[in-house]
PDB file of C-alpha atoms and ligand atoms in Angstrom:
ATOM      1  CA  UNK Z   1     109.138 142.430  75.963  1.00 38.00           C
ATOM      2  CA  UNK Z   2     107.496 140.859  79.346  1.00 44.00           C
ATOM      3  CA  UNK Z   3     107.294 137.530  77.431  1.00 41.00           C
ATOM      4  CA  UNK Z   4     110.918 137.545  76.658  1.00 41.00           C
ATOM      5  CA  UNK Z   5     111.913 138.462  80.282  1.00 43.00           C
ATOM      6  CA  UNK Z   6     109.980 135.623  81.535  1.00 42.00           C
ATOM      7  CA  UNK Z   7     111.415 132.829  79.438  1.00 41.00           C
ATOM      8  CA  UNK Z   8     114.817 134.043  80.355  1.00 41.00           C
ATOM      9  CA  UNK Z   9     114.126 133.787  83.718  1.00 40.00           C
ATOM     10  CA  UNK Z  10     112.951 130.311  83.175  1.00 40.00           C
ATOM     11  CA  UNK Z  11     116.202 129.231  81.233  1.00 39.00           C
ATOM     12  CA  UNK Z  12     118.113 130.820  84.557  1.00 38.00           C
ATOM     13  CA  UNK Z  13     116.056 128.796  86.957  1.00 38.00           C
ATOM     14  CA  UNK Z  14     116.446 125.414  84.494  1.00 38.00           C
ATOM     15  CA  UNK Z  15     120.108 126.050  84.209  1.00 37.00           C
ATOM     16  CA  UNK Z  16     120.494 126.385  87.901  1.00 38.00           C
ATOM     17  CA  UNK Z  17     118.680 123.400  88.663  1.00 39.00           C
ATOM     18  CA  UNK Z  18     120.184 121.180  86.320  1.00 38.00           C
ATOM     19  CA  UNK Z  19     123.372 122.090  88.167  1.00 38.00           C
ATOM     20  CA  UNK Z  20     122.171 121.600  91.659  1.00 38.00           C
ATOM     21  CA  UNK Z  21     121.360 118.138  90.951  1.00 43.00           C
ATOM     22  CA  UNK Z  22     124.525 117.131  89.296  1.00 40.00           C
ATOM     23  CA  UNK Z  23     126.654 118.855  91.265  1.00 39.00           C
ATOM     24  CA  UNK Z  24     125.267 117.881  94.881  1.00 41.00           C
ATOM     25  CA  UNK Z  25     123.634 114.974  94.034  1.00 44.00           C
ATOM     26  CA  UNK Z  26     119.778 114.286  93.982  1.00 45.00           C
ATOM     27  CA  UNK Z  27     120.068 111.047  94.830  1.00 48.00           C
ATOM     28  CA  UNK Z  28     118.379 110.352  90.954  1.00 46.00           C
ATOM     29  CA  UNK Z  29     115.178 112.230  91.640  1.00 53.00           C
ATOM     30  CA  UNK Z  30     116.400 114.888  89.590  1.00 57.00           C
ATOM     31  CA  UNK Z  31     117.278 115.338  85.978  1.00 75.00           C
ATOM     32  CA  UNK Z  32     120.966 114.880  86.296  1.00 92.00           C
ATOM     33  CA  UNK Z  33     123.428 113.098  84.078  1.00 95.00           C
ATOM     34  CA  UNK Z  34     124.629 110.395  85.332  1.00 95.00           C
ATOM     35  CA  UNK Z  35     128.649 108.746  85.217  1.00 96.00           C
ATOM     36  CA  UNK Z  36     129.651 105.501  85.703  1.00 97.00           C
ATOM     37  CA  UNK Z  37     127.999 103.392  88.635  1.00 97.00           C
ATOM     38  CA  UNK Z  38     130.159 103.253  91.482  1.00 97.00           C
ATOM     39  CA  UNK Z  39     127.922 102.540  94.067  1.00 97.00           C
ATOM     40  CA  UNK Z  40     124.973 100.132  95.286  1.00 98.00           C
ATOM     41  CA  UNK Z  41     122.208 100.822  98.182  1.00 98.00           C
ATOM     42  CA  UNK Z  42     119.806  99.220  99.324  1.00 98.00           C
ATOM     43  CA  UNK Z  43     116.565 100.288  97.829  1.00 97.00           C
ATOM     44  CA  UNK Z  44     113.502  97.823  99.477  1.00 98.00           C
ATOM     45  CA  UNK Z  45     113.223  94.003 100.938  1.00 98.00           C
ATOM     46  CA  UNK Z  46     115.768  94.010 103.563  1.00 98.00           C
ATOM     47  CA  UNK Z  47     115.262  92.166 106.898  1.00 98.00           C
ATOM     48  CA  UNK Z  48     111.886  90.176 106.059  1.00 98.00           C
ATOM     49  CA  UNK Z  49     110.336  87.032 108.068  1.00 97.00           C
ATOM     50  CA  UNK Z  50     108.435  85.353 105.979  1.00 96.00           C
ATOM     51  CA  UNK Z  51     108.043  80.978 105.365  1.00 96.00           C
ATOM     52  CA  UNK Z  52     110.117  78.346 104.213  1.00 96.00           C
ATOM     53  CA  UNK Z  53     110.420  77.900 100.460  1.00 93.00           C
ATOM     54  CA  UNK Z  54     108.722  80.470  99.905  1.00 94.00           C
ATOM     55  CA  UNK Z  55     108.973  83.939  97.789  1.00 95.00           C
ATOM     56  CA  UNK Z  56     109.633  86.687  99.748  1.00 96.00           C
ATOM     57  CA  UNK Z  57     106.541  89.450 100.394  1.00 94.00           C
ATOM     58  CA  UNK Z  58     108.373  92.278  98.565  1.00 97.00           C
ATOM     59  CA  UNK Z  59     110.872  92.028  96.021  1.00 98.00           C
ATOM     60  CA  UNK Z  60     115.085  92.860  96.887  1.00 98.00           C
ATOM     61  CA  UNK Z  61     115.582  95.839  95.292  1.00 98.00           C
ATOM     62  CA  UNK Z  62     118.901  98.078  94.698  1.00 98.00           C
ATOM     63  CA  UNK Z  63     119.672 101.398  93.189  1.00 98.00           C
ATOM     64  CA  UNK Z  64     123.185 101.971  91.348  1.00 98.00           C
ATOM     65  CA  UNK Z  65     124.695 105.739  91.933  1.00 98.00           C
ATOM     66  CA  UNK Z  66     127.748 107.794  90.508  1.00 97.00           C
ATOM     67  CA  UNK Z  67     130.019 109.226  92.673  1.00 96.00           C
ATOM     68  CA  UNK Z  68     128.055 112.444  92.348  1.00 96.00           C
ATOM     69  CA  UNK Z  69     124.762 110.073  93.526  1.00 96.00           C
ATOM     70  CA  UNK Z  70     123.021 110.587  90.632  1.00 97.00           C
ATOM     71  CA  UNK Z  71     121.215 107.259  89.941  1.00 97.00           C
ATOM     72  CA  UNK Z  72     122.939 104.948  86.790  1.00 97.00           C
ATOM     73  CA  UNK Z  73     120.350 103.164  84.428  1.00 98.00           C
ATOM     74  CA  UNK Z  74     121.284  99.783  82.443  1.00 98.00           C
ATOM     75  CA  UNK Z  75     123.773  98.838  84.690  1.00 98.00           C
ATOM     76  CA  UNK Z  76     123.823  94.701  85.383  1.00 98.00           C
ATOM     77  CA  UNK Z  77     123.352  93.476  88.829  1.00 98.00           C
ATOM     78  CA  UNK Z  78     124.687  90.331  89.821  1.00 98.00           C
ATOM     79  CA  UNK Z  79     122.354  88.730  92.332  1.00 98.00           C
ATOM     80  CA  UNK Z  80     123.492  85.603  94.656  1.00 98.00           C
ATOM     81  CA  UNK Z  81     122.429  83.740  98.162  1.00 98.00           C
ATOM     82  CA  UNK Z  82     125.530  84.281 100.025  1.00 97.00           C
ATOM     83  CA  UNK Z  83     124.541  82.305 103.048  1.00 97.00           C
ATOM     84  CA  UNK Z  84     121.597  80.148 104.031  1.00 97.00           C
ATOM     85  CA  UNK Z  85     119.424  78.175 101.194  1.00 96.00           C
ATOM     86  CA  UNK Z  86     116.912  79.131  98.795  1.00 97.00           C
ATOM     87  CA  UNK Z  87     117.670  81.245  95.920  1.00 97.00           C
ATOM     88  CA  UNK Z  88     117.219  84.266  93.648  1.00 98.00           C
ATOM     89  CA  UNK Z  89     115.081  84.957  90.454  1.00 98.00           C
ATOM     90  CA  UNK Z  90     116.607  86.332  88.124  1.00 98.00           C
ATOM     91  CA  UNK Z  91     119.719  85.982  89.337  1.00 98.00           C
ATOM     92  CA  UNK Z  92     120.835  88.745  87.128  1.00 98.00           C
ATOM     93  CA  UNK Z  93     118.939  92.332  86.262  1.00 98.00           C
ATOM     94  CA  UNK Z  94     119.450  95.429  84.935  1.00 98.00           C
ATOM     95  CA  UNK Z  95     118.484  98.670  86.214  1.00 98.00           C
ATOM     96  CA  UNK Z  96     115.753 100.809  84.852  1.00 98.00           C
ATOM     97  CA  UNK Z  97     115.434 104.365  83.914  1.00 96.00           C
ATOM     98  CA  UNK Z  98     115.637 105.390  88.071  1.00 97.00           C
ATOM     99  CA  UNK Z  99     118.583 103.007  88.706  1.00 98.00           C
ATOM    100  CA  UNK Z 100     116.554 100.135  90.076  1.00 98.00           C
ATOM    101  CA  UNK Z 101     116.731  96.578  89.706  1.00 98.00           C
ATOM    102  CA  UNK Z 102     115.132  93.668  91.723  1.00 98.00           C
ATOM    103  CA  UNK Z 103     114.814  90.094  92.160  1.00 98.00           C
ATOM    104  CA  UNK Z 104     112.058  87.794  93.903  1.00 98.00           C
ATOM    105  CA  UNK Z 105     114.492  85.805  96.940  1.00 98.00           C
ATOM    106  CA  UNK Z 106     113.148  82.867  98.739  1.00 97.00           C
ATOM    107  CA  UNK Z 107     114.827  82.068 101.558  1.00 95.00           C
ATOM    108  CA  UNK Z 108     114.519  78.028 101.252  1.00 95.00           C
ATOM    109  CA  UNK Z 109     114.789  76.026 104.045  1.00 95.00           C
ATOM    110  CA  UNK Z 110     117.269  77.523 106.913  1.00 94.00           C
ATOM    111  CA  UNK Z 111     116.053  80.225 109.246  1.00 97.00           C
ATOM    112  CA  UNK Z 112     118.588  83.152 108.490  1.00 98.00           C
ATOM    113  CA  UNK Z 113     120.115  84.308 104.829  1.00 98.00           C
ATOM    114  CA  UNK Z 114     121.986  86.323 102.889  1.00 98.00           C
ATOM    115  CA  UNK Z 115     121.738  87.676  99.647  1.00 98.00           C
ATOM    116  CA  UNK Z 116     123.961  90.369  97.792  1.00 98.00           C
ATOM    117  CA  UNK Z 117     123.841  91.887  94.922  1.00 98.00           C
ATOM    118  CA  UNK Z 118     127.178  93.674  92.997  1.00 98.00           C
ATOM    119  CA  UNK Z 119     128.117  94.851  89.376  1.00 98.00           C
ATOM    120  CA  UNK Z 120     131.105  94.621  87.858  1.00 97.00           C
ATOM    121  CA  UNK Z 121     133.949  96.587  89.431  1.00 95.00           C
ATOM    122  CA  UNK Z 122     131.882  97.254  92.734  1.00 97.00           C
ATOM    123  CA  UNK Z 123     134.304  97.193  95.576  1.00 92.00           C
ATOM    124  CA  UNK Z 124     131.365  95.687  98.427  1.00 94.00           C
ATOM    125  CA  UNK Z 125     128.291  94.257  97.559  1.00 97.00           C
ATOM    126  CA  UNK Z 126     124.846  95.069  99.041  1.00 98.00           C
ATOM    127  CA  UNK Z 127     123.511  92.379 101.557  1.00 98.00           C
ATOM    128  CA  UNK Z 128     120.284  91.697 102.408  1.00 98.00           C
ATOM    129  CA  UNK Z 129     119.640  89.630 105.463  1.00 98.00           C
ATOM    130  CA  UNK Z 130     115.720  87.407 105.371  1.00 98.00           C
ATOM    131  CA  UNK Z 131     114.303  85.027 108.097  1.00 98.00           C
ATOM    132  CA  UNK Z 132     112.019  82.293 107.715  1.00 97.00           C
ATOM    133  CA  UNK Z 133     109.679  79.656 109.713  1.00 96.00           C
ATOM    134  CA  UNK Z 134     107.427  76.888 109.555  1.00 95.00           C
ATOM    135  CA  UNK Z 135     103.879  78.610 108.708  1.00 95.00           C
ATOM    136  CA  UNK Z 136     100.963  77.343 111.324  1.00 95.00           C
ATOM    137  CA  UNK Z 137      99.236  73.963 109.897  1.00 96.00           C
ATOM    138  CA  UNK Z 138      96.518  75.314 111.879  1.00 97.00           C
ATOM    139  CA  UNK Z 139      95.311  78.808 113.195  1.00 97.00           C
ATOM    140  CA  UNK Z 140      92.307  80.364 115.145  1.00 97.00           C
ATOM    141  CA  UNK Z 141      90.995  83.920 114.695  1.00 97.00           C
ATOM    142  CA  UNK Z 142      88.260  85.569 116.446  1.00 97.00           C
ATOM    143  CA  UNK Z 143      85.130  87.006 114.916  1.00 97.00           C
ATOM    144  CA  UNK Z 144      84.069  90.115 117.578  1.00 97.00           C
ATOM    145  CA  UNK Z 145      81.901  92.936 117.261  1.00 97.00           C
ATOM    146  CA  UNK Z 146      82.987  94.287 114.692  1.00 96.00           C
ATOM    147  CA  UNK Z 147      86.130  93.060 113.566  1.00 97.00           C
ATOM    148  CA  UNK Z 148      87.896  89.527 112.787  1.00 97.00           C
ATOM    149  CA  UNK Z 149      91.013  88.682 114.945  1.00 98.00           C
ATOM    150  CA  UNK Z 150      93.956  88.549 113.596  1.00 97.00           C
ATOM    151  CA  UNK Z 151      92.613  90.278 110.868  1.00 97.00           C
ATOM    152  CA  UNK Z 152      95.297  88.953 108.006  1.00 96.00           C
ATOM    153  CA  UNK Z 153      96.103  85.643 109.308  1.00 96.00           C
ATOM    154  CA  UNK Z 154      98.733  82.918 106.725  1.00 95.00           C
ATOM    155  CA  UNK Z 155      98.384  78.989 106.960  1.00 96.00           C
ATOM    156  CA  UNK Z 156     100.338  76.310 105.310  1.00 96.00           C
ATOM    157  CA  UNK Z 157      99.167  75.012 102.056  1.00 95.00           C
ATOM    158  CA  UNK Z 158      96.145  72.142 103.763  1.00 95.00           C
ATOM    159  CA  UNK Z 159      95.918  74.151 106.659  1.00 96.00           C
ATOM    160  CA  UNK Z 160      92.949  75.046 108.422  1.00 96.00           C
ATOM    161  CA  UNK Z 161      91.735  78.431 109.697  1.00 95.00           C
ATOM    162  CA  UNK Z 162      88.957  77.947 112.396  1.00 96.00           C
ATOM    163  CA  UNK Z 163      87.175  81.118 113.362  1.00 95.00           C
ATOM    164  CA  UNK Z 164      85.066  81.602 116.220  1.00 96.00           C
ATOM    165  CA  UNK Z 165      82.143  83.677 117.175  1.00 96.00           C
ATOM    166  CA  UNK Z 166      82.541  85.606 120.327  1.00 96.00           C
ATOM    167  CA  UNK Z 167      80.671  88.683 120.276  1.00 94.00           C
ATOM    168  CA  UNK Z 168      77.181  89.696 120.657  1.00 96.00           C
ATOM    169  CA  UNK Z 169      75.992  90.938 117.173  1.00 96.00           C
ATOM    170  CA  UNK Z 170      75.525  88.810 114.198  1.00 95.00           C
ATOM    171  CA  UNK Z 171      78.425  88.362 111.425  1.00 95.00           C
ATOM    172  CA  UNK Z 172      79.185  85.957 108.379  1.00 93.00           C
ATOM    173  CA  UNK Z 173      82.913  85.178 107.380  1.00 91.00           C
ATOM    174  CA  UNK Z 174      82.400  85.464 103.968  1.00 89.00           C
ATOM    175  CA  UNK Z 175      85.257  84.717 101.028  1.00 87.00           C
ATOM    176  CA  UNK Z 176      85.353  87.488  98.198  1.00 78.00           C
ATOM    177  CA  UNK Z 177      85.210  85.989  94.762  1.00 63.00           C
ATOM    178  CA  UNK Z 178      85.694  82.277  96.140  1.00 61.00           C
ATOM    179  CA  UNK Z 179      83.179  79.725  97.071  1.00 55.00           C
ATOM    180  CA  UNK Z 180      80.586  80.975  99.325  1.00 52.00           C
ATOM    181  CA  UNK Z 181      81.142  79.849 102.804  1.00 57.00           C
ATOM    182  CA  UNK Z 182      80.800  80.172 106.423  1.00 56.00           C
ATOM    183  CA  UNK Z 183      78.137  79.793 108.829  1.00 56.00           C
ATOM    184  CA  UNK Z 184      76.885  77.917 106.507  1.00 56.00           C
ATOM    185  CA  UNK Z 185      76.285  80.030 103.268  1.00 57.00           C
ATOM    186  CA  UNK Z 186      76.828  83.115 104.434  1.00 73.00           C
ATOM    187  CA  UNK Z 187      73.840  83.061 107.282  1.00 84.00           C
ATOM    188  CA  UNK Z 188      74.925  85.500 110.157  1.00 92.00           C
ATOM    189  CA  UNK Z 189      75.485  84.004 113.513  1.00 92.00           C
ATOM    190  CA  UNK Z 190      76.232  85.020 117.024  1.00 94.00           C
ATOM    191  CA  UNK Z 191      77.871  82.076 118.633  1.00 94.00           C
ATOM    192  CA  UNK Z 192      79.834  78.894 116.873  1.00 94.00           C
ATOM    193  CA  UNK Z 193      82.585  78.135 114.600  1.00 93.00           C
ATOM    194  CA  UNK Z 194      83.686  77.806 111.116  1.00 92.00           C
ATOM    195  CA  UNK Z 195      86.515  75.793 110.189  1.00 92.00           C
ATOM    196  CA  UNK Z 196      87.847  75.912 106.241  1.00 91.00           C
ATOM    197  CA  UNK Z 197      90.703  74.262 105.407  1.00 92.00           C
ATOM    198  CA  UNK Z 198      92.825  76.008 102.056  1.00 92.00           C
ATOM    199  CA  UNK Z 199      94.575  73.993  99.587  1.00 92.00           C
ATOM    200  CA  UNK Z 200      95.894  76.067  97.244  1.00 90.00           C
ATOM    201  CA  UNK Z 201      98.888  78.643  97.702  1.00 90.00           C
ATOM    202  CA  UNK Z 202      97.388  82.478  97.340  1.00 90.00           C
ATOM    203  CA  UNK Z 203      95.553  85.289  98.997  1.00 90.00           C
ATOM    204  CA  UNK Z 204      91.954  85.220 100.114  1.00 91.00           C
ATOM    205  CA  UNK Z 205      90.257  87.837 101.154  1.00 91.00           C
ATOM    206  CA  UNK Z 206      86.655  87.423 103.251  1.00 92.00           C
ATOM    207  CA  UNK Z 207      84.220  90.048 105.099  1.00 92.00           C
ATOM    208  CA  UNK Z 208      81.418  89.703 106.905  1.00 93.00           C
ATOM    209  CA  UNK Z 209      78.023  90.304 104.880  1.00 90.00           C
ATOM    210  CA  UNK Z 210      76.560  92.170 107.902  1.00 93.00           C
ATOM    211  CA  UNK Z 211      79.313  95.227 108.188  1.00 94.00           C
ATOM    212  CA  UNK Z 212      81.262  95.954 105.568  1.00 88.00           C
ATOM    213  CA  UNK Z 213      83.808  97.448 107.654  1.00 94.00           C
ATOM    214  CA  UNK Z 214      84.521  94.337 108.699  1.00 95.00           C
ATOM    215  CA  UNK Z 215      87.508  92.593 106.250  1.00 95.00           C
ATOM    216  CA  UNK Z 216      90.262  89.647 106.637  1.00 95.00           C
ATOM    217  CA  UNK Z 217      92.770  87.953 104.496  1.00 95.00           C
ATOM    218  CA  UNK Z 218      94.416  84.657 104.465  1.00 94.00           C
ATOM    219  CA  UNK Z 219      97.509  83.729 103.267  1.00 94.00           C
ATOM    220  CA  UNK Z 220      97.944  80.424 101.882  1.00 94.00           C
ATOM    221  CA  UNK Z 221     101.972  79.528 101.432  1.00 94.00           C
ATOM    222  CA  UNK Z 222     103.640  76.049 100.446  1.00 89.00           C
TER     223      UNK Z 222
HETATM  224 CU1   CU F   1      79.781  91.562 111.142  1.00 80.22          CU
END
């Protein structure tokens, strides 16, 4: 008897929320049904600065909605560079089960661009406005006591990254996974330099072997 009440209940309160999200919209967080796709927001990778010819940080990403916002899976988005260089990959994509679909941009060689995504029948595409710049050829950071300066530092592909000593303890700039290096093999040091130049595009991270609160990235891009 008790058992029975409480699984009605729980139909009622299923019921009701079913409807709540299909008839207000849950913006596709919820288990609604969804219609035909009639719109397209923005959903991540708007207004970045990043380099020249290269891939953007974080991926352009949309989400398509019926009118009723519920979010529309396996509809096919139609990605372009509307203004500016560079270009999209894949230039077409569906989107998944939460209404999502992306594309890696790189904004080539101007300084400002435009890319926008649409479906079929979509009245306005979504636009996504990047920036790009040279990336340093060179770049100083300080080591202090106890932290590197800039912490996450990027440098064209040959580039060199010269760090300098300035505090009063003793710290190594060491690279995680990569050659040993610094100061020289890792030896802490007070005063000095150390200058490494990186060839290859990618993410390096380093620390210093004395405090291990003390972490830095570089950023290698072409
Ligand atoms: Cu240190």
């Amino acid at each position: 008897m008790r058992l029975e009440h409480r699984s009605r209940l729980l139909a009622v309160g299923t019921g009701l929320l079913g409807f709540a999200c299909g008839g207000s919209g849950g913006g596709g967080t919820g288990p609604c049904t969804p219609g035909a796709a009639t719109q397209l927001v923005k959903n991540g990778g708007d207004a970045q600065s990043w380099y020249f010819d290269n891939p953007l940080p974080t991926a352009l990403s949309v989400k398509a909605l019926d009118a009723s916002n519920c979010a529309v899976p396996g509809v096919v988005i139609n990605w372009t560079v509307a203004s500016g260089a560079g270009d999209v990959s894949p230039r077409q994509s569906t989107t998944n089960a939460n209404g999502v679909a992306t594309t890696v941009d790189s904004v080539g060689s101007t300084a400002t661009q435009t890319a926008s995504a649409t479906f079929t029948g979509l009245a306005s595409p979504a636009t996504f406005t990047e920036h790009a710049t040279s990336p340093p050829t060179a770049i100083g950071a300080t080591v202090g006591d106890n932290f590197f300066s800039p912490r996450d530092t990027v440098v064209q592909a040959n580039g060199t990254v010269t760090w300098t000593w300035s505090g009063n303890n003793p710290h190594t700039v060491s690279f995680t996974g990569g050659p040993e290096s610094g100061n020289p093999a890792g030896t802490p040091q007070t005063s000095g330099t150390y200058a490494r130049t990186f060839t290859s595009p990618g993410k390096f991270n380093y620390f210093c072997k004395v405090h291990s609160t003390m972490t830095g990235t570089v950023t290698v891009v072409h």
